[in-house]
PDB file of C-alpha atoms in Angstrom:
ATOM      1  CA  UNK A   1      -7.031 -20.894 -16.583  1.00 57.00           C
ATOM      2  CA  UNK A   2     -10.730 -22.030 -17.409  1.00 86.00           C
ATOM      3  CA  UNK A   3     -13.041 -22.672 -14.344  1.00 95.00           C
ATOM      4  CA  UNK A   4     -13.527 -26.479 -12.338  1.00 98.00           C
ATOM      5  CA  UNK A   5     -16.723 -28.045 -13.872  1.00 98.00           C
ATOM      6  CA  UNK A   6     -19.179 -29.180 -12.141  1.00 98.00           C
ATOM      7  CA  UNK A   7     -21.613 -31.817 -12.918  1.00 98.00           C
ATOM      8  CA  UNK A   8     -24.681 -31.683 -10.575  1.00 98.00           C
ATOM      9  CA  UNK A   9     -26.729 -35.004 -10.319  1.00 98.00           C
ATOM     10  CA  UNK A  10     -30.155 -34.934  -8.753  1.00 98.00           C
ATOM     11  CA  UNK A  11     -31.292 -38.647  -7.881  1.00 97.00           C
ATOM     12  CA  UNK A  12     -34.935 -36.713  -8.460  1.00 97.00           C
ATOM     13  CA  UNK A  13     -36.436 -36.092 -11.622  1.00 95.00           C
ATOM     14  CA  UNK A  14     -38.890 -32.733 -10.125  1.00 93.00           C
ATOM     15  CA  UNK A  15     -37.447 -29.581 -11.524  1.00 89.00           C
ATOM     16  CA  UNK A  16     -38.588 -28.536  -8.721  1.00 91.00           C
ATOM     17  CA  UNK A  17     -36.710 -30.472  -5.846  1.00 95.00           C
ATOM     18  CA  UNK A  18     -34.819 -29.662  -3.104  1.00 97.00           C
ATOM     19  CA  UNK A  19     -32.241 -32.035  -3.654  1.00 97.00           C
ATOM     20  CA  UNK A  20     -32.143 -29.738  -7.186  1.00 97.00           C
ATOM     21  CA  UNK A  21     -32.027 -26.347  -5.089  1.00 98.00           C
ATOM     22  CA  UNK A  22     -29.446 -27.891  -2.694  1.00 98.00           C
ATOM     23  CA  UNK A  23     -27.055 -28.963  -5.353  1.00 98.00           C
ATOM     24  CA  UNK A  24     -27.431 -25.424  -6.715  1.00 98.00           C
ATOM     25  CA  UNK A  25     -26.906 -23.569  -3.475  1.00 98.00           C
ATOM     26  CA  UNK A  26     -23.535 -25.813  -3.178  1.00 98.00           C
ATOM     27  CA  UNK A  27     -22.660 -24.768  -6.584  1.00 98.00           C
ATOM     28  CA  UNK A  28     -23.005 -21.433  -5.863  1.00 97.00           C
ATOM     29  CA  UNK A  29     -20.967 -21.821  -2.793  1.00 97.00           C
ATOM     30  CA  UNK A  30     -18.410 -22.843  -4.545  1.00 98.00           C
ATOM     31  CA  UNK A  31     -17.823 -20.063  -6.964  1.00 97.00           C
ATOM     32  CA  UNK A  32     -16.837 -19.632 -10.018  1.00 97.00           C
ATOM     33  CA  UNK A  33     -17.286 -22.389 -11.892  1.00 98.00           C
ATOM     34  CA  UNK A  34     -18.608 -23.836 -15.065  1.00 98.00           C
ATOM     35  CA  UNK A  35     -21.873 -25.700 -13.937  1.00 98.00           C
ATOM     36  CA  UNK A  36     -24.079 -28.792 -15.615  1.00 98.00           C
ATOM     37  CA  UNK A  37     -27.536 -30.110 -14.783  1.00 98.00           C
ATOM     38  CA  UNK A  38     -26.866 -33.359 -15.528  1.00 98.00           C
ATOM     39  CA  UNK A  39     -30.368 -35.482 -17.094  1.00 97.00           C
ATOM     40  CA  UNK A  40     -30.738 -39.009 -15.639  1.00 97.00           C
ATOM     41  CA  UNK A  41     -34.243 -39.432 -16.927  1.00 96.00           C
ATOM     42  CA  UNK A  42     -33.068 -43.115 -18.920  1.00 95.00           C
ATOM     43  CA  UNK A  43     -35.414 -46.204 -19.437  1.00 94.00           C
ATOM     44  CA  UNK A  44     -35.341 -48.445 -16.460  1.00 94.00           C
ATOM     45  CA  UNK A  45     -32.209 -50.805 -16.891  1.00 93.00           C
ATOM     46  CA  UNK A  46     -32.750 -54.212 -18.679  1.00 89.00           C
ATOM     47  CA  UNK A  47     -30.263 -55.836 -20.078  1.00 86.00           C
ATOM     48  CA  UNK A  48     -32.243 -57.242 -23.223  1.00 84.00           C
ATOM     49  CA  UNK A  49     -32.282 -53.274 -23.890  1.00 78.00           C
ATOM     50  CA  UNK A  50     -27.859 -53.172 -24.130  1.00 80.00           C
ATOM     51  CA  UNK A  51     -27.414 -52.090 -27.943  1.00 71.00           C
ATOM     52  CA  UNK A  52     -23.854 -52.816 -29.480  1.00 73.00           C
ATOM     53  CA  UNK A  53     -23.135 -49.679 -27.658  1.00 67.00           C
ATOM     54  CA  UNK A  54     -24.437 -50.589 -24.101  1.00 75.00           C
ATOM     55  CA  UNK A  55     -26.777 -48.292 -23.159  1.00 85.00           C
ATOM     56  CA  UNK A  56     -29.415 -45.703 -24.738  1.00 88.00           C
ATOM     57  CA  UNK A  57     -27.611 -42.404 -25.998  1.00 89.00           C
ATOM     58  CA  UNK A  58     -28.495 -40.509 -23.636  1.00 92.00           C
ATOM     59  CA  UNK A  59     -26.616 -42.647 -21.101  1.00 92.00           C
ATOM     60  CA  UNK A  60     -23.464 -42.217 -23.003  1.00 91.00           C
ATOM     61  CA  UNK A  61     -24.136 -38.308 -23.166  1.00 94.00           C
ATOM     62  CA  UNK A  62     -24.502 -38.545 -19.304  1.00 96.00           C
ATOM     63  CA  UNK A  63     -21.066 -40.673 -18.957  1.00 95.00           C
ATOM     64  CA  UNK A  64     -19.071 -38.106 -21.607  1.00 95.00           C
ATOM     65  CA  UNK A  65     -20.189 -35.275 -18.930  1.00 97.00           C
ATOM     66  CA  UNK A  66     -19.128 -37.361 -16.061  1.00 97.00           C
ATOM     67  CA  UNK A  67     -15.412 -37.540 -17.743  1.00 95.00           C
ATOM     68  CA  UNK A  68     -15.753 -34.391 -18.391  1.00 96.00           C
ATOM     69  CA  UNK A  69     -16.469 -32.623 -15.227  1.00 98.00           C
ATOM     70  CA  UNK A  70     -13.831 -32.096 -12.536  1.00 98.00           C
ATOM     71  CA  UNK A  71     -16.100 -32.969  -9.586  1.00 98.00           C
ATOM     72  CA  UNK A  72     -19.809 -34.445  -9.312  1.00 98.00           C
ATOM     73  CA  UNK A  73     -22.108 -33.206  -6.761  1.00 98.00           C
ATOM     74  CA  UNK A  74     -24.948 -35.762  -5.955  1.00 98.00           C
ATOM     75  CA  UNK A  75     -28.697 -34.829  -4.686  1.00 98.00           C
ATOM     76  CA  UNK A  76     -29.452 -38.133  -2.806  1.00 97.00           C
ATOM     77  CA  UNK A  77     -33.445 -37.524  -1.778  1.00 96.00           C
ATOM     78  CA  UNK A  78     -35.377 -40.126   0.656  1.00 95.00           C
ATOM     79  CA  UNK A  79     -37.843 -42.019  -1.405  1.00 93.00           C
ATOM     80  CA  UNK A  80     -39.100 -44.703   1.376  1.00 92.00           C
ATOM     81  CA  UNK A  81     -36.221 -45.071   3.324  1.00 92.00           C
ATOM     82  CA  UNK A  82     -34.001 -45.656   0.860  1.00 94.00           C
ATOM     83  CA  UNK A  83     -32.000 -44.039  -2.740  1.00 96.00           C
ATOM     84  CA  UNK A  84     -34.616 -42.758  -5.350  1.00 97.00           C
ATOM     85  CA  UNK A  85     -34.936 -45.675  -8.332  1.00 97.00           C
ATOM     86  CA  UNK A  86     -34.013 -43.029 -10.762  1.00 97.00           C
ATOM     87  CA  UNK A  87     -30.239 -42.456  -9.305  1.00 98.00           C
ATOM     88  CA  UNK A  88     -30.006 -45.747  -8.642  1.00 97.00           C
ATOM     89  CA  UNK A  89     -31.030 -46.947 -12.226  1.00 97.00           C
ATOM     90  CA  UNK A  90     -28.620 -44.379 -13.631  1.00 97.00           C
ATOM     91  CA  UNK A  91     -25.602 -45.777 -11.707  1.00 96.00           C
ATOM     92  CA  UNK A  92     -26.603 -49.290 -13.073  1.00 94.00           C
ATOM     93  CA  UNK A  93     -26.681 -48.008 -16.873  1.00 93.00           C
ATOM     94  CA  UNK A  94     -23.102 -46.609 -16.398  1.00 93.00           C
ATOM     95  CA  UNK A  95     -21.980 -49.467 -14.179  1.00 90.00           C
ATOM     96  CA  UNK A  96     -22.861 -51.257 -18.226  1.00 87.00           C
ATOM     97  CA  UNK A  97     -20.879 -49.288 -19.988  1.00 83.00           C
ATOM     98  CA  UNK A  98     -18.599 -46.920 -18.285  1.00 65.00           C
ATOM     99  CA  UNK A  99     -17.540 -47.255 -15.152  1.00 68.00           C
ATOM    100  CA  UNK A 100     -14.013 -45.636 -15.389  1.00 84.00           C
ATOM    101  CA  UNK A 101     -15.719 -42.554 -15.645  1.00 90.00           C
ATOM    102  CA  UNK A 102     -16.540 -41.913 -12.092  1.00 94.00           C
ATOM    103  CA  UNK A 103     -13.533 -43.782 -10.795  1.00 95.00           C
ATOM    104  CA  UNK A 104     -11.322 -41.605  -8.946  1.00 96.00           C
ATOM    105  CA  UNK A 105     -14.181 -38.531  -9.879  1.00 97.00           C
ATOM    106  CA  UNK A 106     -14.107 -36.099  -6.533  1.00 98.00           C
ATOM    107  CA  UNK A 107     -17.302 -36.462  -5.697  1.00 98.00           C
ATOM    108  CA  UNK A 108     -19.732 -34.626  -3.007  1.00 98.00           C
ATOM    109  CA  UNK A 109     -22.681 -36.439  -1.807  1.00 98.00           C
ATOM    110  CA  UNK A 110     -25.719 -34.297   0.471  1.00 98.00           C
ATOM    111  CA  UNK A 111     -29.271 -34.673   0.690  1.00 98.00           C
ATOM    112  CA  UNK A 112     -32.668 -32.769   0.900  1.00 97.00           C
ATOM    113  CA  UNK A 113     -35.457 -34.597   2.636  1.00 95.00           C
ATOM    114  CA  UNK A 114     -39.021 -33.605   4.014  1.00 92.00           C
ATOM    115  CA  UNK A 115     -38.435 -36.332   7.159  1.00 91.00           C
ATOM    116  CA  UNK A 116     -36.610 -35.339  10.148  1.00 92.00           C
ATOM    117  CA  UNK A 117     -33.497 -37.062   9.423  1.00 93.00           C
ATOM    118  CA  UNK A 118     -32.972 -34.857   6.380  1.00 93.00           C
ATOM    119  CA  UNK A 119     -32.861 -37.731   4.140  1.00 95.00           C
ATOM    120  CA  UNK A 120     -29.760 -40.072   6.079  1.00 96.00           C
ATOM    121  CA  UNK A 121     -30.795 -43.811   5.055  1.00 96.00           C
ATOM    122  CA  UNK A 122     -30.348 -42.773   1.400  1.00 96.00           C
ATOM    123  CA  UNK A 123     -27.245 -40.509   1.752  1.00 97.00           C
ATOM    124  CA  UNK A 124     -25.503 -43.947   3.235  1.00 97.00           C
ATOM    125  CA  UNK A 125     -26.800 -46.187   0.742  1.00 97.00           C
ATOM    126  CA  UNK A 126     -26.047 -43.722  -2.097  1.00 98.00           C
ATOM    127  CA  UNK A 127     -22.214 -43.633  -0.751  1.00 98.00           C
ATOM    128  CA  UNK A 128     -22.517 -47.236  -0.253  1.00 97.00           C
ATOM    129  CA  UNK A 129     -23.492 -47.904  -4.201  1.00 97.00           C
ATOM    130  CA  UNK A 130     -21.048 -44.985  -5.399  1.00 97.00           C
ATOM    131  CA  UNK A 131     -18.099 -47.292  -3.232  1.00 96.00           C
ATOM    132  CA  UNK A 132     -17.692 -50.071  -6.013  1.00 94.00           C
ATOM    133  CA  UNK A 133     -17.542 -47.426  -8.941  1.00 95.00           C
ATOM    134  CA  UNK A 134     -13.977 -46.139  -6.665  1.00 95.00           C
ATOM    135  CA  UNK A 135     -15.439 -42.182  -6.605  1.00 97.00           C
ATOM    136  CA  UNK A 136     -12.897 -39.910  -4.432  1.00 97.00           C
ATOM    137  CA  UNK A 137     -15.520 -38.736  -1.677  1.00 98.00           C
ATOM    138  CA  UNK A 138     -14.962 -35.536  -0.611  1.00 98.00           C
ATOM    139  CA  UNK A 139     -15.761 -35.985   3.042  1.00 94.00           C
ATOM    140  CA  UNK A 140     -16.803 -33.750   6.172  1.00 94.00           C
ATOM    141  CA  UNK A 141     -19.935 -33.560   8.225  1.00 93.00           C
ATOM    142  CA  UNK A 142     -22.479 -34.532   6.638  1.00 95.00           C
ATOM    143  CA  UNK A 143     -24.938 -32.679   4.339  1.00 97.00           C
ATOM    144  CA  UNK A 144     -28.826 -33.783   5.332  1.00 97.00           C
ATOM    145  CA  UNK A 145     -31.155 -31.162   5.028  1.00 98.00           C
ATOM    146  CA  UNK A 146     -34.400 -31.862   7.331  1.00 97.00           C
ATOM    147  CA  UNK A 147     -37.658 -30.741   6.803  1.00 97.00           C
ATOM    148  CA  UNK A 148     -36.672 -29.687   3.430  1.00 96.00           C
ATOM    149  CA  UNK A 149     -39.895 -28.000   2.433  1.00 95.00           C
ATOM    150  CA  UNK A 150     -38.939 -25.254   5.043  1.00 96.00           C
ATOM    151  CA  UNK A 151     -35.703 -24.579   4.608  1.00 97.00           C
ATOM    152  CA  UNK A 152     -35.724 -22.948   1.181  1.00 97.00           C
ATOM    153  CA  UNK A 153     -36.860 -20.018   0.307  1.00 96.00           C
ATOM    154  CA  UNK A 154     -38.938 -18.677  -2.590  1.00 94.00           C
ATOM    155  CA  UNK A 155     -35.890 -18.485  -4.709  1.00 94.00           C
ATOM    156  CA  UNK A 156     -34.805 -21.880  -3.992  1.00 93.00           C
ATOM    157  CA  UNK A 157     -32.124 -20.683  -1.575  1.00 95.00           C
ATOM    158  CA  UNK A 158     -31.297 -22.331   1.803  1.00 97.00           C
ATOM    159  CA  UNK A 159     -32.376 -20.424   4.522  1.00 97.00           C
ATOM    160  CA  UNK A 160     -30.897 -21.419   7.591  1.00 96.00           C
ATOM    161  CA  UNK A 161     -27.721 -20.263   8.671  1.00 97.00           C
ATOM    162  CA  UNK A 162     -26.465 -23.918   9.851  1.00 96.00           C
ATOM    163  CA  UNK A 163     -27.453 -25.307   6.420  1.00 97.00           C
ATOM    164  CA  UNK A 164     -25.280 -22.973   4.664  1.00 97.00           C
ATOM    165  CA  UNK A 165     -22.206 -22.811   6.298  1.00 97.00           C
ATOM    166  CA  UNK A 166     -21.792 -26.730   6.252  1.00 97.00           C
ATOM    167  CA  UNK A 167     -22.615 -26.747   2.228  1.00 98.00           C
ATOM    168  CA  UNK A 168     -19.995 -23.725   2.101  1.00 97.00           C
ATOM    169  CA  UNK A 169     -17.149 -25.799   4.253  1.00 97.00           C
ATOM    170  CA  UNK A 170     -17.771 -28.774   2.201  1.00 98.00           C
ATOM    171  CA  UNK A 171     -17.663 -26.813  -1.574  1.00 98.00           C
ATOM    172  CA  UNK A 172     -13.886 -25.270  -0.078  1.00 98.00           C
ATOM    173  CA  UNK A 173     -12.966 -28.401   0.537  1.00 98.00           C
ATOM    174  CA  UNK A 174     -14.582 -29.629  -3.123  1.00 98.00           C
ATOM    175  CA  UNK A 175     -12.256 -26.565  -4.475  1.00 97.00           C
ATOM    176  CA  UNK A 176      -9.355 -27.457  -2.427  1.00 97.00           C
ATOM    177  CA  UNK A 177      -9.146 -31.233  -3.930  1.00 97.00           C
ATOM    178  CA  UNK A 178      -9.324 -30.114  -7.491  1.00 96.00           C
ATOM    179  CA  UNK A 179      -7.181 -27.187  -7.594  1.00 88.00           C
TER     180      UNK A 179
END
């Protein structure tokens, strides 16, 4: 039997985030598995831009590897109290073209944020906008990493003990609804 696939989606573009390192720490919690950085650095959505296809290739690329993966994990960071414009502008280029592709998608949503609330006001909104696409959210406490800039290490790994164990229970769960 091949290994789940995972499809990692940071709502920030930095290489260097720590919505990126969280969604990495969660994939290595989960084990073996086969894992993709997914890209959602797409024009911002207009709808004079729609080709015959609906959307810019690389937006079709990015729904193929939803369909493809057995569960998404979503990065949700804080950008002004609210869901970064780049995660949001890639849900509206699939909501154009694809949207069976997340439906019924197992889905776990966390979040990595310098503030004190670790991030909150955009982990609701992003389950709020992922709602009308029908994902299956993998729930449990939830995943909101404060201070974010001192919780990782050099290596990008989470550091506190807390931190872990809930991205750990969560990515069992994760395993337990696709198996």
């Amino acid at each position: 039997m091949s290994e789940p696939n995972l499809l990692l989606i940071s709502g920030s573009l930095r290489k260097a985030s720590y919505n990126r390192a969280l969604l990495r720490e969660a994939a290595q919690s989960f084990g073996p598995a086969d894992v993709t950085e997914a890209d959602i650095t797409f024009p911002i959505y207009n709808g004079d831009d729609e080709d015959a296809d609906g959307a810019p290739k690389s937006v079709h690329r990015f729904a193929e590897q939803i369909r493809k993966a057995d569960a998404l994990l979503i990065g949700s960071p804080e950008y002004n109290k609210g869901i970064s414009g780049a995660l949001k502008n890639a849900l509206d280029w699939l909501s154009r073209i694809d949207m069976p592709a997340l439906r019924h998608k197992p889905t776990v949503v966390m979040s990595a944020a310098a503030g004190r609330t670790g991030g909150e006001t955009a982990l609701f909104m992003t389950l709020s906008c992922l709602s009308q696409f029908q994902v299956h959210f993998v729930f449990g406490p939830a995943i909101m990493v404060a201070d974010a800039s001192n919780q990782f290490d050099e290596n990008g790994r989470l550091t506190s003990e807390t931190y872990q164990k809930l991205v750990h229970e969560r990515m069992e769960a994760l395993r337990e609804t696709i198996a």
